[in-house]
Tab-separated table of C-alpha atoms in Angstrom:
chain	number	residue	atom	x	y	z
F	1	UNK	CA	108.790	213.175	107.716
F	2	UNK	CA	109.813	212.690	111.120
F	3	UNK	CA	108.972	208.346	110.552
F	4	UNK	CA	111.564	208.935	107.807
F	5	UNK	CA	114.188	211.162	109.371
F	6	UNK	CA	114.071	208.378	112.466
F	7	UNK	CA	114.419	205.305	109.616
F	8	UNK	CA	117.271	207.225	108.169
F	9	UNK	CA	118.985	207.509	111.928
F	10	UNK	CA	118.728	203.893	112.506
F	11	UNK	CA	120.155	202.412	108.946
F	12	UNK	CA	123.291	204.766	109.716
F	13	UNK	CA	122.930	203.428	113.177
F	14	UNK	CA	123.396	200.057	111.796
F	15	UNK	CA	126.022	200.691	109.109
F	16	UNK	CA	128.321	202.515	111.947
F	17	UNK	CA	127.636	199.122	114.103
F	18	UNK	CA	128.408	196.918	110.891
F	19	UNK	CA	131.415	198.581	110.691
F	20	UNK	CA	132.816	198.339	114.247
F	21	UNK	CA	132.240	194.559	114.248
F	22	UNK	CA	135.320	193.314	114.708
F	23	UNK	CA	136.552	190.837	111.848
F	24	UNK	CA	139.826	189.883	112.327
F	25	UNK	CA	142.601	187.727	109.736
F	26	UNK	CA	141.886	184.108	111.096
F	27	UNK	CA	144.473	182.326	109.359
F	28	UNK	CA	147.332	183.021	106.959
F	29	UNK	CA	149.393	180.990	104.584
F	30	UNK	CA	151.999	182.544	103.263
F	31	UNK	CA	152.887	179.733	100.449
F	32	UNK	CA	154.996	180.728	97.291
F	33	UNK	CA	152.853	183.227	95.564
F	34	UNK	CA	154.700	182.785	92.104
F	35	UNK	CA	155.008	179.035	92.237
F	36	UNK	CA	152.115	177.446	93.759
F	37	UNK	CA	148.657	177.739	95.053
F	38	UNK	CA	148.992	177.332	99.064
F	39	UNK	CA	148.864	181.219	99.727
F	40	UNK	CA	145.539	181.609	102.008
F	41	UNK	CA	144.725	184.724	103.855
F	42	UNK	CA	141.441	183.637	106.076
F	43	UNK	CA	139.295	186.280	107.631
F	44	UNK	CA	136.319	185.933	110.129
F	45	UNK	CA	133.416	187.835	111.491
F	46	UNK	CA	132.586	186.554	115.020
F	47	UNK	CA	129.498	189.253	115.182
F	48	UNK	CA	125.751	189.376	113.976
F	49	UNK	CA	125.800	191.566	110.962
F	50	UNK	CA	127.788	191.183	107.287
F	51	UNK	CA	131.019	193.646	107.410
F	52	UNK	CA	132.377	194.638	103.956
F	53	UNK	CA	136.175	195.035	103.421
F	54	UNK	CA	135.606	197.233	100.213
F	55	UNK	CA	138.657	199.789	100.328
F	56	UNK	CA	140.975	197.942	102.640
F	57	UNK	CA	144.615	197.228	101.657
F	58	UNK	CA	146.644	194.631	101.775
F	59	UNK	CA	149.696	194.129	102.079
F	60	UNK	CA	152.346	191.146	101.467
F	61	UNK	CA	156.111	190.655	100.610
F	62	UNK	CA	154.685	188.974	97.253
F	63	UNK	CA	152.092	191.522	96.295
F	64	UNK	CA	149.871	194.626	97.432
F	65	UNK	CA	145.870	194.729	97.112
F	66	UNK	CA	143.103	196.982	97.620
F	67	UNK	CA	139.900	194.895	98.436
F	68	UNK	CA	136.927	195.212	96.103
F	69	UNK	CA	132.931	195.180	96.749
F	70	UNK	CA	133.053	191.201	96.864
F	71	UNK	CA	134.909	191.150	100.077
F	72	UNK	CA	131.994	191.011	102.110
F	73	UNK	CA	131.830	188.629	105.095
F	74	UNK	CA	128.595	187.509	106.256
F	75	UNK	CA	127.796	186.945	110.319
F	76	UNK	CA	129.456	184.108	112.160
F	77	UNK	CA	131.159	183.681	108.605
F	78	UNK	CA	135.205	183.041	107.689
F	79	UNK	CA	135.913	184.747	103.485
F	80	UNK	CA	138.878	183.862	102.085
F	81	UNK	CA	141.526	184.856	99.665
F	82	UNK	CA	143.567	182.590	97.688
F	83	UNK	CA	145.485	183.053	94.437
F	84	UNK	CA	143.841	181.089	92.168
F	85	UNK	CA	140.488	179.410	92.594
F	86	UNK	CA	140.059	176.111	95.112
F	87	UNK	CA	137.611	174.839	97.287
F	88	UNK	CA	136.419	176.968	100.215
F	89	UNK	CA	137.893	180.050	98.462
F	90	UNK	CA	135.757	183.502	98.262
F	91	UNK	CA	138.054	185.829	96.352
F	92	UNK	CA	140.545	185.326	93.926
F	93	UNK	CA	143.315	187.728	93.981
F	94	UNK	CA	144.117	187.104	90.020
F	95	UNK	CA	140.629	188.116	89.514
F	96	UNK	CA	140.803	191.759	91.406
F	97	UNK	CA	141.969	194.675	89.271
F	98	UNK	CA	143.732	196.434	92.160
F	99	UNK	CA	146.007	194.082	92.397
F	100	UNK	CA	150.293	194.231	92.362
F	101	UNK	CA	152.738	191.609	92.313
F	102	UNK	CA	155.966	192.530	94.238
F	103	UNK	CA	158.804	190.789	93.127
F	104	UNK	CA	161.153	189.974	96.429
F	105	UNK	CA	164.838	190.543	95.109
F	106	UNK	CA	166.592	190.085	97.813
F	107	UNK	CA	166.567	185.905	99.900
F	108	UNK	CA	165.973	187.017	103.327
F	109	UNK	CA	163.772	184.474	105.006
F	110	UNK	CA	160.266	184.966	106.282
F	111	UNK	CA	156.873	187.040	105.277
F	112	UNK	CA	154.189	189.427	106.733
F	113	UNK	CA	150.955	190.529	106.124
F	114	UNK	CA	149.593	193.775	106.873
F	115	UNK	CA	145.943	194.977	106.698
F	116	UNK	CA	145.281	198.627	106.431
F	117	UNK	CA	141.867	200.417	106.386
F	118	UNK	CA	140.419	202.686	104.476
F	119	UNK	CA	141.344	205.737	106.886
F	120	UNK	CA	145.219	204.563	106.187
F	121	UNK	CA	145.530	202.698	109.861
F	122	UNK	CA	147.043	199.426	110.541
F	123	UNK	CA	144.159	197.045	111.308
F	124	UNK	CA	146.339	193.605	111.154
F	125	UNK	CA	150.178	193.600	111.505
F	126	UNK	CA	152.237	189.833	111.638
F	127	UNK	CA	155.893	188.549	110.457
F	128	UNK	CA	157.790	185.503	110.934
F	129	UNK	CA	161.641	184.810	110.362
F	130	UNK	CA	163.992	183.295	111.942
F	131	UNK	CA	165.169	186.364	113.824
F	132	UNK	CA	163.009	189.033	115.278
F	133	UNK	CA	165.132	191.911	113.546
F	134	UNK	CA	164.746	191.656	109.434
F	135	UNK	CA	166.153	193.554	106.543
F	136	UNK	CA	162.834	193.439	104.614
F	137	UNK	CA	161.114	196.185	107.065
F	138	UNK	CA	160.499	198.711	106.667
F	139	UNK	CA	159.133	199.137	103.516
F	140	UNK	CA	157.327	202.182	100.884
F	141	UNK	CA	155.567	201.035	98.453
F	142	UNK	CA	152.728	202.379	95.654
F	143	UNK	CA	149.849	200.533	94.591
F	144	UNK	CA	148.685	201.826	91.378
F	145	UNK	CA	144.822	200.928	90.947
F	146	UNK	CA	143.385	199.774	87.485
F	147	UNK	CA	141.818	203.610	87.276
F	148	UNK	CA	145.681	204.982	87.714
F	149	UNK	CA	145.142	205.801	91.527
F	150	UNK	CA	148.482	205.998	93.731
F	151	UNK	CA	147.907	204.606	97.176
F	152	UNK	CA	151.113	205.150	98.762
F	153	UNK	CA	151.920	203.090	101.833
F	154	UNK	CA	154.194	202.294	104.418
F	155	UNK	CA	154.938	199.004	106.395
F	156	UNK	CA	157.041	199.909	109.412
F	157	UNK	CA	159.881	198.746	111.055
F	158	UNK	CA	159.721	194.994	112.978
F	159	UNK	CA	160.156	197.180	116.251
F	160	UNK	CA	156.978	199.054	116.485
F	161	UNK	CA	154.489	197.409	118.678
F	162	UNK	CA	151.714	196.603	115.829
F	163	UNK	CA	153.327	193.606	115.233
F	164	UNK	CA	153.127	190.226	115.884
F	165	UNK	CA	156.470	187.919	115.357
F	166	UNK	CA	156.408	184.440	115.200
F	167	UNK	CA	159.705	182.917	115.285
F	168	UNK	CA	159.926	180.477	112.315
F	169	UNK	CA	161.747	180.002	109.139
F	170	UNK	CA	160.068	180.512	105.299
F	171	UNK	CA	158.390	178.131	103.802
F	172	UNK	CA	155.044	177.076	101.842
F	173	UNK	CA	153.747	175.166	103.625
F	174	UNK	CA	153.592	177.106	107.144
F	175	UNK	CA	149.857	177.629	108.544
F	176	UNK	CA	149.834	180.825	110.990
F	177	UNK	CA	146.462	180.873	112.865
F	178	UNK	CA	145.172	183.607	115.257
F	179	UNK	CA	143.733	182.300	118.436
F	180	UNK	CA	142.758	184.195	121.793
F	181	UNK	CA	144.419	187.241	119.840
F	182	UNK	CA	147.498	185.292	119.667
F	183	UNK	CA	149.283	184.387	116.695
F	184	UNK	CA	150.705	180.401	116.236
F	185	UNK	CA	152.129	178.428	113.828
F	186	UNK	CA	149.513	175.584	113.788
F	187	UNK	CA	150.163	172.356	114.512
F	188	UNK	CA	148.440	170.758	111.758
F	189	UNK	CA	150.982	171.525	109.164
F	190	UNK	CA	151.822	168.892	106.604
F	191	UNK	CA	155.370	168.234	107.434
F	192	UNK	CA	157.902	169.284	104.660
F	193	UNK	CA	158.863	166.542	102.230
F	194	UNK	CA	162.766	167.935	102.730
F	195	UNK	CA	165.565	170.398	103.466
F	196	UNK	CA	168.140	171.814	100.569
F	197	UNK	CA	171.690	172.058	103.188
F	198	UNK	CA	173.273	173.436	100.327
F	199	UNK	CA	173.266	174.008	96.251
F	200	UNK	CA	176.580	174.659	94.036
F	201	UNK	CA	176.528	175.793	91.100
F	202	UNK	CA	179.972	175.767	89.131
F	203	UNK	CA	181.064	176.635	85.116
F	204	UNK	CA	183.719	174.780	83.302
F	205	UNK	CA	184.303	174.240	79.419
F	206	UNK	CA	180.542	175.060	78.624
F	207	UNK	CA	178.530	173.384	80.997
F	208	UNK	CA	177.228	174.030	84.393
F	209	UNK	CA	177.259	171.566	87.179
F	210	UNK	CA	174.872	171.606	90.282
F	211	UNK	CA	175.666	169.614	93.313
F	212	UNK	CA	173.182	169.788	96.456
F	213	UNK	CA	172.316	167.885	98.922
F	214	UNK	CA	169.210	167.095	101.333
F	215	UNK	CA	169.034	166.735	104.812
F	216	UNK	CA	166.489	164.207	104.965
F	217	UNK	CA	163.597	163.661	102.365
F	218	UNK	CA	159.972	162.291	103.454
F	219	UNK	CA	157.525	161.747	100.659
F	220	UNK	CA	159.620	163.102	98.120
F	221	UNK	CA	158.782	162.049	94.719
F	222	UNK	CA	161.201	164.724	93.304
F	223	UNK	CA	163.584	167.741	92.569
F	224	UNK	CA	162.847	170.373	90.226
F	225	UNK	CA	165.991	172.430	89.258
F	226	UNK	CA	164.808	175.762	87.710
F	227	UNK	CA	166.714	178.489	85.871
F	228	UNK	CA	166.586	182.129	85.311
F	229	UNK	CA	168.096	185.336	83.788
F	230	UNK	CA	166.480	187.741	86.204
F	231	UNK	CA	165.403	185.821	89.681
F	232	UNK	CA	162.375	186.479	88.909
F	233	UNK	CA	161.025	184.117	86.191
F	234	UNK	CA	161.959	180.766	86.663
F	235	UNK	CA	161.830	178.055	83.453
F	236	UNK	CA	162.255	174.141	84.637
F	237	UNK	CA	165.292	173.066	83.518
F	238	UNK	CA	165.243	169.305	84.718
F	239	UNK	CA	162.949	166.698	86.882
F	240	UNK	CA	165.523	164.406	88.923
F	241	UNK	CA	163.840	161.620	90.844
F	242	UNK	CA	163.960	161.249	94.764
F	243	UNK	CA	166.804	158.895	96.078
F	244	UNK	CA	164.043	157.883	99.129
F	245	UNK	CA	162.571	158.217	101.918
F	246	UNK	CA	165.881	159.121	104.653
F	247	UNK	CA	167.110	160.673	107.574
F	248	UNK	CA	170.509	160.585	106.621
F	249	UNK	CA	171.972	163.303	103.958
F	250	UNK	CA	171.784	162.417	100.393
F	251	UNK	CA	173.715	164.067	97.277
F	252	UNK	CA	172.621	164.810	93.908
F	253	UNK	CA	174.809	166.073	90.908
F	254	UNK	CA	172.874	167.168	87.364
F	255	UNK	CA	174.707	168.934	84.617
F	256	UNK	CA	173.518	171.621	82.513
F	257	UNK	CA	174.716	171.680	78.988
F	258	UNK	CA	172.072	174.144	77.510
F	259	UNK	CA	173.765	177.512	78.592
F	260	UNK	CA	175.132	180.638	76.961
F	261	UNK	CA	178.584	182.342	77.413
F	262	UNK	CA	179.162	185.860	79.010
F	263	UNK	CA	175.429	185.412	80.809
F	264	UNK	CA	174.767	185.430	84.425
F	265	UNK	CA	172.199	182.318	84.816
F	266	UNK	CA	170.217	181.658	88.758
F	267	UNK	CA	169.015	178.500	89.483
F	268	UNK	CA	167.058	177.027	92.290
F	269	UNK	CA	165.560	173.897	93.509
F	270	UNK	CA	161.880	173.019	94.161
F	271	UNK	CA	160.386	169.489	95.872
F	272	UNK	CA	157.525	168.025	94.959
F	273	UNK	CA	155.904	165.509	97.410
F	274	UNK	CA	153.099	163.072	97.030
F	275	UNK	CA	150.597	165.577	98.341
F	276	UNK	CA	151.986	168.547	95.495
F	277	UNK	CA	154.041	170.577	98.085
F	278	UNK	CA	156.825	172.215	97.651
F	279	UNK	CA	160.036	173.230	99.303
F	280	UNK	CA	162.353	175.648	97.762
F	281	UNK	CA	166.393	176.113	97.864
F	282	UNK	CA	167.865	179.792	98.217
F	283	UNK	CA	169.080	180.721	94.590
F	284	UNK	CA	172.435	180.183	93.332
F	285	UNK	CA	174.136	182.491	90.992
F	286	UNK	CA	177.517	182.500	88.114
F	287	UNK	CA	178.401	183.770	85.276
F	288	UNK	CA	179.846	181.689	82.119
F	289	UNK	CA	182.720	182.676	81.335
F	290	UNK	CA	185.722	181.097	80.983
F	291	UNK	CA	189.462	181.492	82.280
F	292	UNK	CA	187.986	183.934	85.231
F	293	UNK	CA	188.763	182.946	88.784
F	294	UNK	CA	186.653	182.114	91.249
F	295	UNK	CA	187.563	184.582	93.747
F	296	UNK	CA	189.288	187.583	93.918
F	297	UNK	CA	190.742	189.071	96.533
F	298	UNK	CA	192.999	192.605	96.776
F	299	UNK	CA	193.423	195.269	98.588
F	300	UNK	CA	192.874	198.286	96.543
F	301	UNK	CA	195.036	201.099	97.986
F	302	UNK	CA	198.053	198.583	97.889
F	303	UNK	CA	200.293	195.945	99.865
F	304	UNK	CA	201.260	198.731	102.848
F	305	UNK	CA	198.386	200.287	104.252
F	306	UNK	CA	199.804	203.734	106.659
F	307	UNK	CA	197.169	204.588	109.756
F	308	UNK	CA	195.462	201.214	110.098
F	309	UNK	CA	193.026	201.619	107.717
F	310	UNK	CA	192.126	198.257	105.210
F	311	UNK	CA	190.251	198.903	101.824
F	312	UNK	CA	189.340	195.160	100.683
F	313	UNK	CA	187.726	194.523	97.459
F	314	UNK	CA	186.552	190.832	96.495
F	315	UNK	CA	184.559	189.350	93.924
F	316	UNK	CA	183.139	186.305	93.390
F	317	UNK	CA	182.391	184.350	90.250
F	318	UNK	CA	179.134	182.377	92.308
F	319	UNK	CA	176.147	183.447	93.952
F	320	UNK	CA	177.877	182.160	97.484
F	321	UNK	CA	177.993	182.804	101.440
F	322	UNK	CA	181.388	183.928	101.557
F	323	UNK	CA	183.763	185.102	105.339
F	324	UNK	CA	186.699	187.109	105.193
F	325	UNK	CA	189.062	186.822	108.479
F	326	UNK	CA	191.835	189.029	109.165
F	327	UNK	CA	195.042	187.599	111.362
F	328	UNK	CA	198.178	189.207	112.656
F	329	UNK	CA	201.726	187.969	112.557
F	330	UNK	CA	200.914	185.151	114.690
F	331	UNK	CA	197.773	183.648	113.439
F	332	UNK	CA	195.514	184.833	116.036
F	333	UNK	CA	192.470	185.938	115.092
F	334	UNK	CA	191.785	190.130	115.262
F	335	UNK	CA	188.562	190.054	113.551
F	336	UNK	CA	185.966	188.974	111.339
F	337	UNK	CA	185.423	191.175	108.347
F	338	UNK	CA	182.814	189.623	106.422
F	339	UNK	CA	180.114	187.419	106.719
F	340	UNK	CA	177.079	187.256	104.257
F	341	UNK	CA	176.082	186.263	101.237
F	342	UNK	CA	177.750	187.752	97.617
F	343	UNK	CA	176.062	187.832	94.263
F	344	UNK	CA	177.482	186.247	91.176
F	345	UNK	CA	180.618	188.521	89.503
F	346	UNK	CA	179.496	191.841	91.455
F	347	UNK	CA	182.567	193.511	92.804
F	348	UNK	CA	182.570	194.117	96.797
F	349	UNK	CA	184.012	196.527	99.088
F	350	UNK	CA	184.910	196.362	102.242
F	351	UNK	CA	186.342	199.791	104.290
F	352	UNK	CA	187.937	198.568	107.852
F	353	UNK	CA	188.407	201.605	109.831
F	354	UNK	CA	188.999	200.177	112.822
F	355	UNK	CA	192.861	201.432	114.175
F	356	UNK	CA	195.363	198.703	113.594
F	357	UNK	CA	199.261	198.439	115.083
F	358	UNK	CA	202.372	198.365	112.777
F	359	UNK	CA	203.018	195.004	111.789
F	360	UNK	CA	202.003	192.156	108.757
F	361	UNK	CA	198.437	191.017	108.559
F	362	UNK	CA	196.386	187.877	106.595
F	363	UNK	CA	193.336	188.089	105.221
F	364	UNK	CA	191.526	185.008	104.910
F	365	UNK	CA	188.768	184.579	102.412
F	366	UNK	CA	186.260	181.218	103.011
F	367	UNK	CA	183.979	180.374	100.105
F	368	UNK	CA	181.897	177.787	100.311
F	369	UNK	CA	184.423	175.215	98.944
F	370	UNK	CA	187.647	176.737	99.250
F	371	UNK	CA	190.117	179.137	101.051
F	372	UNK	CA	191.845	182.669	99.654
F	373	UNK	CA	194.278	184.251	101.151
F	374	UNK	CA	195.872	188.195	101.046
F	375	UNK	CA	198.886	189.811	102.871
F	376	UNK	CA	199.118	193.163	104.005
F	377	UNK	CA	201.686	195.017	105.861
F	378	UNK	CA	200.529	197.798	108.082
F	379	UNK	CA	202.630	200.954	109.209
């Protein structure tokens, strides 16, 4: 009894030690979960005994997981996790019934990946944008298992010290690799085959033209244009060949005949380069109708605004970045009012409460290809 008891003692010995190895995410690629097959989260388990993941979440802007049985990582062994099977992969996320897509709504650039244990703690934290404060965080979510189990969770803000930030923009084909504790962007990235500088989408007499152009192209064999009702499913819609290899911009124009009236369409772009890559455009909104403006521009409580207060509404018949500028009497700049980007026909409103003396103002409203303009008169 006593052989057994002291058997017993050591295999939980063991189990606890398994468990405290330390297995860190080795590499990460965030890709584009919905449109390709890049996405690779790489862990590794620098100690001497197998360490299972079984119960651990996951968490992504493109989708949630809780990791099954099969996540099990032997000694001195990297497992990874891919979207769809490819060589060197252990675990296919399609394949694992706890799984959730999460459908990003909103264009802000850059990812993150958290990893969260079974006792609900923050194991793994990293995010890369541009800038190191983002909309996207923080974020509350539910992951609803295939045996109807909530797991509520909650990814916090970008200034809590768990995370890492790598200063970068989005992308697919990014590599982020963890070395000396340290998170990089690796230097063995395949270079991107281009950059969309801009994408314009415009409605006249039942037909939709696109114009965009590219910064440069390398390897580009070509441009996908894509279409959809919701942002979220995208249909091809045309294959336009690559002008070339160049440094220099280039400009493409492709018009879209097969649309409906009184619908609100998005498109987007997508490369394809000669290794299968891809590089995506931000998404361009409109809405087909005819006779209505482009832009709209009033203010709503009328031409003489009393105590300095403005209350602007615009709207504007394209997904566009769009600045509003007010000026006084003389032209000289008080402030800027607006700058960000607007979704297709969704009215906007803007509530200036900043104090403002008695006398005539401009607003100014920049779209991306031409100017509005709006007088008030303050008393």
């Amino acid at each position: 009894m006593r052989h057994i008891l002291l058997i017993a003692v050591l295999l939980l010995a063991g189990g606890v030690y398994a468990q405290e190895v330390e297995v860190f995410v080795s590499r990460y690629i965030p890709g584009n979960y919905l449109a390709d097959n890049n996405h690779r989260v790489q862990f590794f388990n620098p100690g001497t005994r197998p360490v299972s993941l079984e119960g651990y979440l996951m968490v992504t802007r493109d989708y949630s997981v809780r990791l099954p049985a099969a996540a099990r990582i032997g000694p001195r062994s990297v497992f990874t996790i891919a979207k769809e099977q490819a060589p060197g992969v252990n675990l296919i996320l399609s394949d694992v019934p706890d799984f959730l897509i999460r459908f990003r709504l909103r264009e802000d650039e850059g990812n993150y990946l958290v990893l969260i244990d079974r006792q609900g703690n923050i194991q793994e934290a990293m995010y890369y944008s541009p800038v190191p404060n983002v909309p996207f965080l923080p974020e509350r979510d539910t992951l609803i298992t295939y045996a109807r189990e909530k797991l509520p969770y909650y990814v916090p803000p970008e200034n809590r010290q768990v995370w890492s930030y790598i200063s970068v923009g989005d992308g697919p084909t990014r590599t982020f690799v963890k070395q000396g504790g340290e998170w990089k962007l690796s230097r063995g990235n395949i270079k991107p085959s281009t950059d969309y500088r801009s994408l314009n989408v415009r409605y006249f007499d039942g037909i939709v033209t696109l114009r965009w152009t590219t910064a440069f192209e390398q390897n580009c064999r070509f441009h996908h244009l894509e279409r959809s009702e919701d942002q979220e499913v995208f249909a091809p819609v045309a294959r336009i060949a690559s002008q070339g290899d160049s440094r220099e911009f280039q400009s493409y124009e492709y018009y879209e005949k097969n649309v409906e009236e009184d619908k609100t369409y998005y498109y987007r772009l997508r490369s394809e380069d000669i290794f299968g890559n891809s590089v995506f455009s931000k998404i361009r909104g409109l809405k087909t109708e005819e006779g209505q403006e482009e832009f709209s521009l009033e203010v709503i409580s009328g031409p003489n605004i009393t105590g300095g207060a403005l209350n602007v509404r615009f709207t504007s018949r394209y997904a566009q970045r769009v600045r509003l500028k007010l000026f006084d009497e003389q032209m000289r700049e008080v402030a800027i009012l607006f700058n960000d980007y607007v979704f297709a026909g969704i009215p906007n409103l803007l509530k200036v409460d900043r104090p403002l003396v008695a006398g005539r103002y401009l607003i100014l409203a920049y779209t991306e290809t031409e100017r509005f303009g709006k007088q008030v008169e303050v008393r």
